[in-house]
Tab-separated table of C-alpha atoms (C1' of nucleotides) in Angstrom:
chain	number	residue	atom	x	y	z
A	1	MET	CA	0.000	0.000	0.000
A	2	PRO	CA	2.097	2.837	-1.183
A	3	GLU	CA	1.621	5.889	0.916
A	4	LEU	CA	3.381	9.096	0.072
A	5	PRO	CA	6.718	8.077	1.651
A	6	GLU	CA	6.848	4.950	-0.492
A	7	VAL	CA	6.035	6.900	-3.610
A	8	GLU	CA	8.741	9.415	-2.815
A	9	THR	CA	11.179	6.623	-2.004
A	10	THR	CA	10.330	5.064	-5.348
A	11	ARG	CA	10.919	8.366	-7.081
A	12	LEU	CA	14.307	8.766	-5.425
A	13	GLY	CA	15.180	5.174	-6.205
A	14	ILE	CA	14.338	5.167	-9.902
A	15	GLU	CA	15.365	8.703	-10.798
A	16	PRO	CA	19.114	8.111	-11.132
A	17	HIS	CA	18.483	5.178	-13.458
A	18	LEU	CA	16.049	7.016	-15.714
A	19	GLU	CA	17.054	10.639	-15.867
A	20	GLY	CA	18.353	11.624	-19.274
A	21	GLN	CA	17.689	8.189	-20.765
A	22	VAL	CA	15.831	7.557	-24.002
A	23	ILE	CA	12.945	5.095	-24.243
A	24	LYS	CA	13.516	2.372	-26.772
A	25	GLN	CA	10.468	0.202	-26.321
A	26	VAL	CA	7.281	-0.028	-24.284
A	27	ILE	CA	5.744	-3.403	-23.537
A	28	ILE	CA	2.206	-3.560	-22.205
A	29	ARG	CA	1.120	-6.972	-20.981
A	30	ASP	CA	-2.121	-5.945	-19.302
A	31	TYR	CA	-3.943	-2.764	-20.230
A	32	ARG	CA	-6.543	-3.090	-17.492
A	33	LEU	CA	-5.439	-0.716	-14.800
A	34	ARG	CA	-7.800	1.777	-13.141
A	35	TRP	CA	-8.080	3.266	-16.575
A	36	ALA	CA	-7.015	1.246	-19.575
A	37	ILE	CA	-3.484	2.033	-20.690
A	38	ASP	CA	-3.464	3.911	-24.001
A	39	SER	CA	-2.690	1.320	-26.674
A	40	ASP	CA	-0.729	3.968	-28.579
A	41	LEU	CA	1.590	4.497	-25.632
A	42	PRO	CA	4.447	2.486	-27.159
A	43	SER	CA	4.506	4.593	-30.316
A	44	LYS	CA	4.065	7.798	-28.361
A	45	LEU	CA	6.981	7.121	-26.007
A	46	ALA	CA	9.493	5.452	-28.280
A	47	GLY	CA	12.487	7.682	-28.860
A	48	LEU	CA	11.619	10.188	-26.167
A	49	ARG	CA	14.124	11.284	-23.557
A	50	ILE	CA	13.151	11.321	-19.899
A	51	ILE	CA	14.021	14.718	-18.512
A	52	SER	CA	13.170	14.149	-14.868
A	53	ILE	CA	11.003	12.263	-12.413
A	54	ALA	CA	8.768	14.434	-10.294
A	55	ARG	CA	5.991	13.711	-7.864
A	56	ARG	CA	2.683	15.401	-7.110
A	57	GLY	CA	0.846	13.796	-4.227
A	58	LYS	CA	1.044	10.100	-4.961
A	59	TYR	CA	1.378	10.607	-8.681
A	60	LEU	CA	4.802	10.000	-10.185
A	61	LEU	CA	5.494	12.211	-13.175
A	62	LEU	CA	7.941	11.068	-15.827
A	63	GLN	CA	8.619	14.280	-17.634
A	64	PHE	CA	9.505	14.507	-21.287
A	65	LYS	CA	9.878	17.522	-23.530
A	66	LYS	CA	6.655	16.595	-25.287
A	67	GLY	CA	4.567	15.594	-22.331
A	68	THR	CA	4.304	13.660	-19.089
A	69	LEU	CA	3.669	10.064	-18.158
A	70	LEU	CA	1.596	9.963	-14.977
A	71	ILE	CA	2.035	6.829	-12.915
A	72	HIS	CA	-0.072	6.069	-9.873
A	73	LEU	CA	0.723	2.947	-7.857
A	74	GLY	CA	-2.772	2.587	-6.460
A	75	MET	CA	-2.968	0.110	-3.620
A	76	SER	CA	-0.513	-2.522	-4.618
A	77	GLY	CA	1.686	-1.081	-7.343
A	78	SER	CA	5.459	-0.944	-7.381
A	79	LEU	CA	8.219	-0.028	-9.786
A	80	ARG	CA	11.553	-1.729	-10.197
A	81	VAL	CA	14.607	-0.999	-12.242
A	82	LEU	CA	16.029	-4.046	-14.004
A	83	LYS	CA	19.537	-3.824	-15.353
A	84	LYS	CA	18.954	-7.084	-17.114
A	85	ILE	CA	15.531	-8.060	-18.350
A	86	ILE	CA	14.137	-11.078	-16.547
A	87	PRO	CA	10.973	-13.033	-17.438
A	88	PRO	CA	7.851	-11.172	-16.304
A	89	LYS	CA	5.685	-12.560	-13.564
A	90	LYS	CA	1.921	-12.638	-13.379
A	91	HIS	CA	1.352	-9.036	-12.320
A	92	ASP	CA	4.147	-7.344	-14.264
A	93	HIS	CA	1.915	-5.263	-16.517
A	94	LEU	CA	4.257	-2.767	-18.129
A	95	ASP	CA	7.915	-2.439	-19.109
A	96	LEU	CA	9.629	0.753	-20.208
A	97	ILE	CA	12.828	-0.342	-21.883
A	98	LEU	CA	15.566	2.224	-22.262
A	99	GLU	CA	18.180	2.472	-24.969
A	100	ASN	CA	20.880	1.501	-22.496
A	101	GLY	CA	19.066	-1.779	-21.822
A	102	THR	CA	17.657	-0.832	-18.451
A	103	CYS	CA	14.016	-1.687	-17.840
A	104	LEU	CA	11.492	0.038	-15.615
A	105	ARG	CA	8.922	-2.578	-14.671
A	106	LEU	CA	5.488	-1.864	-13.209
A	107	THR	CA	3.923	-4.547	-11.024
A	108	ASP	CA	0.408	-4.122	-9.691
A	109	PRO	CA	-1.600	-7.168	-8.519
A	110	ARG	CA	-4.793	-5.279	-7.754
A	111	ARG	CA	-4.584	-3.007	-10.773
A	112	PHE	CA	-5.801	0.075	-8.900
A	113	GLY	CA	-2.894	1.960	-10.370
A	114	ALA	CA	-2.782	4.102	-13.481
A	115	VAL	CA	-0.446	4.932	-16.347
A	116	LEU	CA	-1.537	7.950	-18.341
A	117	TRP	CA	0.151	9.984	-21.022
A	118	THR	CA	-0.602	13.672	-21.257
A	119	THR	CA	0.682	16.613	-23.263
A	120	GLU	CA	-1.453	19.005	-21.283
A	121	ASP	CA	-0.175	21.657	-18.917
A	122	LEU	CA	-0.064	19.679	-15.665
A	123	THR	CA	-1.692	22.453	-13.664
A	124	LYS	CA	-4.725	21.986	-15.897
A	125	HIS	CA	-4.771	18.214	-15.844
A	126	LYS	CA	-8.024	16.779	-14.535
A	127	LEU	CA	-6.333	14.560	-11.964
A	128	LEU	CA	-3.918	17.163	-10.678
A	129	LYS	CA	-5.545	20.557	-10.909
A	130	ALA	CA	-7.681	20.303	-7.785
A	131	LEU	CA	-4.974	18.844	-5.554
A	132	GLY	CA	-4.162	20.605	-2.312
A	133	PRO	CA	-0.654	21.465	-1.131
A	134	GLU	CA	2.108	18.959	-0.524
A	135	PRO	CA	2.182	18.054	3.169
A	136	LEU	CA	5.927	18.648	3.389
A	137	SER	CA	5.793	22.048	1.730
A	138	ARG	CA	5.913	25.402	3.492
A	139	GLU	CA	2.432	26.026	2.166
A	140	PHE	CA	0.981	23.368	4.443
A	141	THR	CA	0.651	25.145	7.771
A	142	ALA	CA	-1.680	25.256	10.744
A	143	THR	CA	-3.029	28.570	9.482
A	144	TYR	CA	-3.798	27.058	6.105
A	145	LEU	CA	-5.660	24.117	7.638
A	146	PHE	CA	-7.438	26.293	10.151
A	147	ASN	CA	-8.681	28.707	7.489
A	148	LYS	CA	-9.636	25.901	5.165
A	149	THR	CA	-11.826	24.183	7.736
A	150	ARG	CA	-13.844	27.001	9.304
A	151	THR	CA	-17.054	25.914	7.597
A	152	LYS	CA	-16.371	22.167	7.519
A	153	LYS	CA	-18.439	20.004	9.778
A	154	ALA	CA	-16.879	16.834	8.387
A	155	ALA	CA	-14.726	14.703	10.695
A	156	ILE	CA	-11.112	15.846	10.806
A	157	LYS	CA	-9.825	12.451	9.764
A	158	LEU	CA	-11.820	12.507	6.541
A	159	LEU	CA	-10.615	16.027	5.874
A	160	ILE	CA	-6.894	15.304	6.162
A	161	MET	CA	-7.395	12.350	3.842
A	162	ASP	CA	-9.072	14.610	1.278
A	163	SER	CA	-6.591	15.360	-1.497
A	164	LYS	CA	-8.213	18.726	-2.134
A	165	ILE	CA	-7.181	19.779	1.372
A	166	VAL	CA	-3.744	18.161	1.438
A	167	VAL	CA	-2.282	15.397	-0.713
A	168	GLY	CA	-0.633	12.176	0.304
A	169	VAL	CA	-2.136	11.478	3.724
A	170	GLY	CA	-3.512	7.948	3.501
A	171	ASN	CA	-5.377	5.992	6.106
A	172	ILE	CA	-2.338	4.819	8.047
A	173	TYR	CA	-0.796	8.256	8.422
A	174	ALA	CA	-4.126	9.905	9.175
A	175	ASN	CA	-4.584	7.546	12.116
A	176	GLU	CA	-1.024	7.986	13.329
A	177	ALA	CA	-0.950	11.755	12.971
A	178	LEU	CA	-4.223	12.245	14.848
A	179	PHE	CA	-2.923	10.100	17.675
A	180	LYS	CA	0.302	12.058	17.824
A	181	ALA	CA	-1.591	15.320	17.842
A	182	GLY	CA	-4.075	14.144	20.493
A	183	ILE	CA	-7.063	14.846	18.268
A	184	HIS	CA	-10.189	12.721	18.230
A	185	PRO	CA	-10.696	11.455	14.662
A	186	THR	CA	-14.410	12.232	14.558
A	187	SER	CA	-14.070	15.845	15.717
A	188	PRO	CA	-15.791	18.175	13.250
A	189	ALA	CA	-12.972	20.037	11.535
A	190	LYS	CA	-14.406	23.464	12.251
A	191	THR	CA	-14.400	22.854	16.001
A	192	ILE	CA	-10.671	22.253	16.224
A	193	ASP	CA	-8.576	25.133	17.498
A	194	LYS	CA	-5.415	26.494	16.004
A	195	GLU	CA	-3.159	24.936	18.619
A	196	HIS	CA	-4.412	21.483	17.754
A	197	TYR	CA	-3.974	22.215	14.063
A	198	GLN	CA	-0.405	23.224	14.803
A	199	LYS	CA	0.167	19.852	16.469
A	200	LEU	CA	-1.554	18.040	13.652
A	201	VAL	CA	0.461	19.699	10.896
A	202	LEU	CA	3.693	18.980	12.740
A	203	ALA	CA	2.631	15.375	13.339
A	204	ILE	CA	1.870	14.854	9.656
A	205	LYS	CA	5.142	16.385	8.513
A	206	LYS	CA	7.156	14.512	11.091
A	207	THR	CA	5.657	11.101	10.385
A	208	LEU	CA	5.931	11.459	6.641
A	209	SER	CA	9.485	12.702	6.600
A	210	ALA	CA	10.644	10.091	9.096
A	211	ALA	CA	9.183	7.385	6.859
A	212	ILE	CA	10.845	8.841	3.779
A	213	LYS	CA	14.155	8.909	5.585
A	214	LYS	CA	13.704	5.325	6.666
A	215	GLY	CA	12.618	4.239	3.185
A	216	GLY	CA	15.624	5.913	1.709
A	217	THR	CA	17.956	3.756	3.697
A	218	THR	CA	16.055	0.475	3.478
A	219	LEU	CA	15.280	0.729	-0.189
A	220	ARG	CA	18.277	2.419	-1.631
A	221	ASP	CA	18.887	-0.347	-4.134
A	222	PHE	CA	15.933	-0.200	-6.454
A	223	THR	CA	17.476	-2.481	-8.987
A	224	SER	CA	16.973	-5.629	-6.979
A	225	SER	CA	14.406	-4.956	-4.259
A	226	GLU	CA	11.627	-7.448	-4.697
A	227	GLY	CA	8.950	-6.793	-2.071
A	228	GLN	CA	9.206	-3.635	-0.047
A	229	PRO	CA	9.992	-4.123	3.632
A	230	GLY	CA	6.986	-2.196	4.934
A	231	TYR	CA	8.816	0.349	6.942
A	232	PHE	CA	5.867	1.666	8.927
A	233	SER	CA	5.087	-1.448	10.841
A	234	ASN	CA	7.707	-0.944	13.543
A	235	SER	CA	6.656	2.525	14.513
A	236	LEU	CA	2.881	2.371	14.264
A	237	GLN	CA	1.169	3.606	17.412
A	238	VAL	CA	-2.496	2.949	16.630
A	239	TYR	CA	-3.034	1.660	13.108
A	240	GLY	CA	-3.845	-2.041	13.159
A	241	ARG	CA	-3.892	-2.070	16.970
A	242	GLY	CA	-7.631	-1.926	17.644
A	243	LYS	CA	-8.584	-3.285	21.117
A	244	LEU	CA	-4.922	-3.373	22.164
A	245	PRO	CA	-3.654	-1.110	24.944
A	246	CYS	CA	-2.520	2.409	24.069
A	247	PHE	CA	1.276	2.630	24.226
A	248	ARG	CA	0.974	5.930	26.066
A	249	CYS	CA	-1.749	5.325	28.662
A	250	LYS	CA	-2.682	1.624	28.372
A	251	THR	CA	-6.326	2.429	27.641
A	252	LYS	CA	-7.894	0.002	25.167
A	253	LEU	CA	-7.719	1.479	21.666
A	254	GLN	CA	-11.047	1.843	19.885
A	255	GLU	CA	-11.708	0.843	16.306
A	256	ILE	CA	-14.464	2.458	14.235
A	257	LYS	CA	-15.329	3.003	10.566
A	258	GLN	CA	-15.150	6.392	8.934
A	259	GLY	CA	-15.982	6.632	5.274
A	260	GLN	CA	-15.689	2.840	4.976
A	261	ARG	CA	-12.166	3.007	6.308
A	262	SER	CA	-10.925	1.765	9.643
A	263	THR	CA	-10.027	4.306	12.270
A	264	VAL	CA	-8.157	3.386	15.423
A	265	PHE	CA	-7.708	5.832	18.258
A	266	CYS	CA	-7.154	6.151	21.982
A	267	PRO	CA	-10.294	7.468	23.661
A	268	ARG	CA	-8.201	8.891	26.477
A	269	CYS	CA	-5.293	10.461	24.619
A	270	GLN	CA	-7.395	11.844	21.757
A	271	LYS	CA	-10.037	13.954	23.392
A	272	SER	CA	-10.583	17.074	21.336
A	273	GLU	CA	-14.155	16.140	20.453
R	1	DA	C1'	-21.420	23.595	-3.988
R	2	DG	C1'	-20.520	20.427	-0.705
R	3	DT	C1'	-20.790	15.860	1.058
R	4	DG	C1'	-21.054	10.868	1.117
R	5	DC	C1'	-20.351	6.580	-0.637
R	6	DG	C1'	-20.052	2.733	-4.478
R	7	DG	C1'	-16.906	0.288	-6.895
R	8	DC	C1'	-12.743	-1.104	-8.969
R	9	DC	C1'	-9.315	-5.700	-7.740
R	10	DT	C1'	-6.652	-9.609	-5.687
R	11	DG	C1'	-3.914	-11.493	-1.813
R	12	DT	C1'	-4.459	-12.767	2.804
R	13	DC	C1'	-6.724	-14.287	6.631
R	14	DC	C1'	-10.382	-16.454	9.189
R	15	DG	C1'	-13.924	-19.869	10.182
R	16	DC	C1'	-16.207	-23.921	8.964
K	1	DT	C1'	-7.382	-29.613	3.891
K	2	DG	C1'	-10.073	-26.950	0.993
K	3	DC	C1'	-13.246	-23.569	0.261
K	4	DG	C1'	-15.927	-19.366	0.686
K	5	DG	C1'	-16.387	-14.993	2.313
K	6	DA	C1'	-14.810	-10.770	4.578
K	7	DC	C1'	-11.528	-7.431	4.489
K	8	DA	C1'	-7.936	-4.134	3.185
K	9	DG	C1'	-7.061	0.197	0.687
K	10	DG	C1'	-6.693	5.142	-2.874
K	11	DC	C1'	-9.524	7.807	-5.006
K	12	DC	C1'	-12.511	8.866	-9.033
K	13	DG	C1'	-17.014	9.772	-10.235
K	14	DC	C1'	-21.547	9.729	-9.395
K	15	DA	C1'	-25.800	10.633	-6.608
K	16	DC	C1'	-27.866	13.278	-3.440
DNA sequence: AGTGCGGCCTGTCCGC
DNA sequence: TGCGGACAGGCCGCAC
Protein backbone atom coordinates (compact mmCIF):
# COMPACT_ATOMS: atom_id res chain seq x y z
CA MET A 1 0.00 0.00 0.00
CA PRO A 2 2.10 2.84 -1.18
CA GLU A 3 1.62 5.89 0.92
CA LEU A 4 3.38 9.10 0.07
CA PRO A 5 6.72 8.08 1.65
CA GLU A 6 6.85 4.95 -0.49
CA VAL A 7 6.04 6.90 -3.61
CA GLU A 8 8.74 9.42 -2.81
CA THR A 9 11.18 6.62 -2.00
CA THR A 10 10.33 5.06 -5.35
CA ARG A 11 10.92 8.37 -7.08
CA LEU A 12 14.31 8.77 -5.43
CA GLY A 13 15.18 5.17 -6.21
CA ILE A 14 14.34 5.17 -9.90
CA GLU A 15 15.37 8.70 -10.80
CA PRO A 16 19.11 8.11 -11.13
CA HIS A 17 18.48 5.18 -13.46
CA LEU A 18 16.05 7.02 -15.71
CA GLU A 19 17.05 10.64 -15.87
CA GLY A 20 18.35 11.62 -19.27
CA GLN A 21 17.69 8.19 -20.77
CA VAL A 22 15.83 7.56 -24.00
CA ILE A 23 12.94 5.09 -24.24
CA LYS A 24 13.52 2.37 -26.77
CA GLN A 25 10.47 0.20 -26.32
CA VAL A 26 7.28 -0.03 -24.28
CA ILE A 27 5.74 -3.40 -23.54
CA ILE A 28 2.21 -3.56 -22.21
CA ARG A 29 1.12 -6.97 -20.98
CA ASP A 30 -2.12 -5.94 -19.30
CA TYR A 31 -3.94 -2.76 -20.23
CA ARG A 32 -6.54 -3.09 -17.49
CA LEU A 33 -5.44 -0.72 -14.80
CA ARG A 34 -7.80 1.78 -13.14
CA TRP A 35 -8.08 3.27 -16.57
CA ALA A 36 -7.01 1.25 -19.58
CA ILE A 37 -3.48 2.03 -20.69
CA ASP A 38 -3.46 3.91 -24.00
CA SER A 39 -2.69 1.32 -26.67
CA ASP A 40 -0.73 3.97 -28.58
CA LEU A 41 1.59 4.50 -25.63
CA PRO A 42 4.45 2.49 -27.16
CA SER A 43 4.51 4.59 -30.32
CA LYS A 44 4.07 7.80 -28.36
CA LEU A 45 6.98 7.12 -26.01
CA ALA A 46 9.49 5.45 -28.28
CA GLY A 47 12.49 7.68 -28.86
CA LEU A 48 11.62 10.19 -26.17
CA ARG A 49 14.12 11.28 -23.56
CA ILE A 50 13.15 11.32 -19.90
CA ILE A 51 14.02 14.72 -18.51
CA SER A 52 13.17 14.15 -14.87
CA ILE A 53 11.00 12.26 -12.41
CA ALA A 54 8.77 14.43 -10.29
CA ARG A 55 5.99 13.71 -7.86
CA ARG A 56 2.68 15.40 -7.11
CA GLY A 57 0.85 13.80 -4.23
CA LYS A 58 1.04 10.10 -4.96
CA TYR A 59 1.38 10.61 -8.68
CA LEU A 60 4.80 10.00 -10.18
CA LEU A 61 5.49 12.21 -13.18
CA LEU A 62 7.94 11.07 -15.83
CA GLN A 63 8.62 14.28 -17.63
CA PHE A 64 9.50 14.51 -21.29
CA LYS A 65 9.88 17.52 -23.53
CA LYS A 66 6.66 16.60 -25.29
CA GLY A 67 4.57 15.59 -22.33
CA THR A 68 4.30 13.66 -19.09
CA LEU A 69 3.67 10.06 -18.16
CA LEU A 70 1.60 9.96 -14.98
CA ILE A 71 2.04 6.83 -12.92
CA HIS A 72 -0.07 6.07 -9.87
CA LEU A 73 0.72 2.95 -7.86
CA GLY A 74 -2.77 2.59 -6.46
CA MET A 75 -2.97 0.11 -3.62
CA SER A 76 -0.51 -2.52 -4.62
CA GLY A 77 1.69 -1.08 -7.34
CA SER A 78 5.46 -0.94 -7.38
CA LEU A 79 8.22 -0.03 -9.79
CA ARG A 80 11.55 -1.73 -10.20
CA VAL A 81 14.61 -1.00 -12.24
CA LEU A 82 16.03 -4.05 -14.00
CA LYS A 83 19.54 -3.82 -15.35
CA LYS A 84 18.95 -7.08 -17.11
CA ILE A 85 15.53 -8.06 -18.35
CA ILE A 86 14.14 -11.08 -16.55
CA PRO A 87 10.97 -13.03 -17.44
CA PRO A 88 7.85 -11.17 -16.30
CA LYS A 89 5.69 -12.56 -13.56
CA LYS A 90 1.92 -12.64 -13.38
CA HIS A 91 1.35 -9.04 -12.32
CA ASP A 92 4.15 -7.34 -14.26
CA HIS A 93 1.91 -5.26 -16.52
CA LEU A 94 4.26 -2.77 -18.13
CA ASP A 95 7.92 -2.44 -19.11
CA LEU A 96 9.63 0.75 -20.21
CA ILE A 97 12.83 -0.34 -21.88
CA LEU A 98 15.57 2.22 -22.26
CA GLU A 99 18.18 2.47 -24.97
CA ASN A 100 20.88 1.50 -22.50
CA GLY A 101 19.07 -1.78 -21.82
CA THR A 102 17.66 -0.83 -18.45
CA CYS A 103 14.02 -1.69 -17.84
CA LEU A 104 11.49 0.04 -15.61
CA ARG A 105 8.92 -2.58 -14.67
CA LEU A 106 5.49 -1.86 -13.21
CA THR A 107 3.92 -4.55 -11.02
CA ASP A 108 0.41 -4.12 -9.69
CA PRO A 109 -1.60 -7.17 -8.52
CA ARG A 110 -4.79 -5.28 -7.75
CA ARG A 111 -4.58 -3.01 -10.77
CA PHE A 112 -5.80 0.07 -8.90
CA GLY A 113 -2.89 1.96 -10.37
CA ALA A 114 -2.78 4.10 -13.48
CA VAL A 115 -0.45 4.93 -16.35
CA LEU A 116 -1.54 7.95 -18.34
CA TRP A 117 0.15 9.98 -21.02
CA THR A 118 -0.60 13.67 -21.26
CA THR A 119 0.68 16.61 -23.26
CA GLU A 120 -1.45 19.00 -21.28
CA ASP A 121 -0.17 21.66 -18.92
CA LEU A 122 -0.06 19.68 -15.66
CA THR A 123 -1.69 22.45 -13.66
CA LYS A 124 -4.72 21.99 -15.90
CA HIS A 125 -4.77 18.21 -15.84
CA LYS A 126 -8.02 16.78 -14.54
CA LEU A 127 -6.33 14.56 -11.96
CA LEU A 128 -3.92 17.16 -10.68
CA LYS A 129 -5.54 20.56 -10.91
CA ALA A 130 -7.68 20.30 -7.79
CA LEU A 131 -4.97 18.84 -5.55
CA GLY A 132 -4.16 20.61 -2.31
CA PRO A 133 -0.65 21.47 -1.13
CA GLU A 134 2.11 18.96 -0.52
CA PRO A 135 2.18 18.05 3.17
CA LEU A 136 5.93 18.65 3.39
CA SER A 137 5.79 22.05 1.73
CA ARG A 138 5.91 25.40 3.49
CA GLU A 139 2.43 26.03 2.17
CA PHE A 140 0.98 23.37 4.44
CA THR A 141 0.65 25.14 7.77
CA ALA A 142 -1.68 25.26 10.74
CA THR A 143 -3.03 28.57 9.48
CA TYR A 144 -3.80 27.06 6.10
CA LEU A 145 -5.66 24.12 7.64
CA PHE A 146 -7.44 26.29 10.15
CA ASN A 147 -8.68 28.71 7.49
CA LYS A 148 -9.64 25.90 5.17
CA THR A 149 -11.83 24.18 7.74
CA ARG A 150 -13.84 27.00 9.30
CA THR A 151 -17.05 25.91 7.60
CA LYS A 152 -16.37 22.17 7.52
CA LYS A 153 -18.44 20.00 9.78
CA ALA A 154 -16.88 16.83 8.39
CA ALA A 155 -14.73 14.70 10.70
CA ILE A 156 -11.11 15.85 10.81
CA LYS A 157 -9.82 12.45 9.76
CA LEU A 158 -11.82 12.51 6.54
CA LEU A 159 -10.61 16.03 5.87
CA ILE A 160 -6.89 15.30 6.16
CA MET A 161 -7.39 12.35 3.84
CA ASP A 162 -9.07 14.61 1.28
CA SER A 163 -6.59 15.36 -1.50
CA LYS A 164 -8.21 18.73 -2.13
CA ILE A 165 -7.18 19.78 1.37
CA VAL A 166 -3.74 18.16 1.44
CA VAL A 167 -2.28 15.40 -0.71
CA GLY A 168 -0.63 12.18 0.30
CA VAL A 169 -2.14 11.48 3.72
CA GLY A 170 -3.51 7.95 3.50
CA ASN A 171 -5.38 5.99 6.11
CA ILE A 172 -2.34 4.82 8.05
CA TYR A 173 -0.80 8.26 8.42
CA ALA A 174 -4.13 9.90 9.17
CA ASN A 175 -4.58 7.55 12.12
CA GLU A 176 -1.02 7.99 13.33
CA ALA A 177 -0.95 11.75 12.97
CA LEU A 178 -4.22 12.25 14.85
CA PHE A 179 -2.92 10.10 17.67
CA LYS A 180 0.30 12.06 17.82
CA ALA A 181 -1.59 15.32 17.84
CA GLY A 182 -4.07 14.14 20.49
CA ILE A 183 -7.06 14.85 18.27
CA HIS A 184 -10.19 12.72 18.23
CA PRO A 185 -10.70 11.46 14.66
CA THR A 186 -14.41 12.23 14.56
CA SER A 187 -14.07 15.85 15.72
CA PRO A 188 -15.79 18.18 13.25
CA ALA A 189 -12.97 20.04 11.54
CA LYS A 190 -14.41 23.46 12.25
CA THR A 191 -14.40 22.85 16.00
CA ILE A 192 -10.67 22.25 16.22
CA ASP A 193 -8.58 25.13 17.50
CA LYS A 194 -5.42 26.49 16.00
CA GLU A 195 -3.16 24.94 18.62
CA HIS A 196 -4.41 21.48 17.75
CA TYR A 197 -3.97 22.21 14.06
CA GLN A 198 -0.40 23.22 14.80
CA LYS A 199 0.17 19.85 16.47
CA LEU A 200 -1.55 18.04 13.65
CA VAL A 201 0.46 19.70 10.90
CA LEU A 202 3.69 18.98 12.74
CA ALA A 203 2.63 15.38 13.34
CA ILE A 204 1.87 14.85 9.66
CA LYS A 205 5.14 16.39 8.51
CA LYS A 206 7.16 14.51 11.09
CA THR A 207 5.66 11.10 10.38
CA LEU A 208 5.93 11.46 6.64
CA SER A 209 9.49 12.70 6.60
CA ALA A 210 10.64 10.09 9.10
CA ALA A 211 9.18 7.39 6.86
CA ILE A 212 10.85 8.84 3.78
CA LYS A 213 14.16 8.91 5.59
CA LYS A 214 13.70 5.32 6.67
CA GLY A 215 12.62 4.24 3.18
CA GLY A 216 15.62 5.91 1.71
CA THR A 217 17.96 3.76 3.70
CA THR A 218 16.06 0.48 3.48
CA LEU A 219 15.28 0.73 -0.19
CA ARG A 220 18.28 2.42 -1.63
CA ASP A 221 18.89 -0.35 -4.13
CA PHE A 222 15.93 -0.20 -6.45
CA THR A 223 17.48 -2.48 -8.99
CA SER A 224 16.97 -5.63 -6.98
CA SER A 225 14.41 -4.96 -4.26
CA GLU A 226 11.63 -7.45 -4.70
CA GLY A 227 8.95 -6.79 -2.07
CA GLN A 228 9.21 -3.64 -0.05
CA PRO A 229 9.99 -4.12 3.63
CA GLY A 230 6.99 -2.20 4.93
CA TYR A 231 8.82 0.35 6.94
CA PHE A 232 5.87 1.67 8.93
CA SER A 233 5.09 -1.45 10.84
CA ASN A 234 7.71 -0.94 13.54
CA SER A 235 6.66 2.53 14.51
CA LEU A 236 2.88 2.37 14.26
CA GLN A 237 1.17 3.61 17.41
CA VAL A 238 -2.50 2.95 16.63
CA TYR A 239 -3.03 1.66 13.11
CA GLY A 240 -3.84 -2.04 13.16
CA ARG A 241 -3.89 -2.07 16.97
CA GLY A 242 -7.63 -1.93 17.64
CA LYS A 243 -8.58 -3.29 21.12
CA LEU A 244 -4.92 -3.37 22.16
CA PRO A 245 -3.65 -1.11 24.94
CA CYS A 246 -2.52 2.41 24.07
CA PHE A 247 1.28 2.63 24.23
CA ARG A 248 0.97 5.93 26.07
CA CYS A 249 -1.75 5.32 28.66
CA LYS A 250 -2.68 1.62 28.37
CA THR A 251 -6.33 2.43 27.64
CA LYS A 252 -7.89 0.00 25.17
CA LEU A 253 -7.72 1.48 21.67
CA GLN A 254 -11.05 1.84 19.89
CA GLU A 255 -11.71 0.84 16.31
CA ILE A 256 -14.46 2.46 14.23
CA LYS A 257 -15.33 3.00 10.57
CA GLN A 258 -15.15 6.39 8.93
CA GLY A 259 -15.98 6.63 5.27
CA GLN A 260 -15.69 2.84 4.98
CA ARG A 261 -12.17 3.01 6.31
CA SER A 262 -10.93 1.76 9.64
CA THR A 263 -10.03 4.31 12.27
CA VAL A 264 -8.16 3.39 15.42
CA PHE A 265 -7.71 5.83 18.26
CA CYS A 266 -7.15 6.15 21.98
CA PRO A 267 -10.29 7.47 23.66
CA ARG A 268 -8.20 8.89 26.48
CA CYS A 269 -5.29 10.46 24.62
CA GLN A 270 -7.39 11.84 21.76
CA LYS A 271 -10.04 13.95 23.39
CA SER A 272 -10.58 17.07 21.34
CA GLU A 273 -14.15 16.14 20.45
C1' DA B 1 -21.42 23.59 -3.99
C1' DG B 2 -20.52 20.43 -0.71
C1' DT B 3 -20.79 15.86 1.06
C1' DG B 4 -21.05 10.87 1.12
C1' DC B 5 -20.35 6.58 -0.64
C1' DG B 6 -20.05 2.73 -4.48
C1' DG B 7 -16.91 0.29 -6.90
C1' DC B 8 -12.74 -1.10 -8.97
C1' DC B 9 -9.31 -5.70 -7.74
C1' DT B 10 -6.65 -9.61 -5.69
C1' DG B 11 -3.91 -11.49 -1.81
C1' DT B 12 -4.46 -12.77 2.80
C1' DC B 13 -6.72 -14.29 6.63
C1' DC B 14 -10.38 -16.45 9.19
C1' DG B 15 -13.92 -19.87 10.18
C1' DC B 16 -16.21 -23.92 8.96
C1' DT C 1 -7.38 -29.61 3.89
C1' DG C 2 -10.07 -26.95 0.99
C1' DC C 3 -13.25 -23.57 0.26
C1' DG C 4 -15.93 -19.37 0.69
C1' DG C 5 -16.39 -14.99 2.31
C1' DA C 6 -14.81 -10.77 4.58
C1' DC C 7 -11.53 -7.43 4.49
C1' DA C 8 -7.94 -4.13 3.19
C1' DG C 9 -7.06 0.20 0.69
C1' DG C 10 -6.69 5.14 -2.87
C1' DC C 11 -9.52 7.81 -5.01
C1' DC C 12 -12.51 8.87 -9.03
C1' DG C 13 -17.01 9.77 -10.23
C1' DC C 14 -21.55 9.73 -9.40
C1' DA C 15 -25.80 10.63 -6.61
C1' DC C 16 -27.87 13.28 -3.44
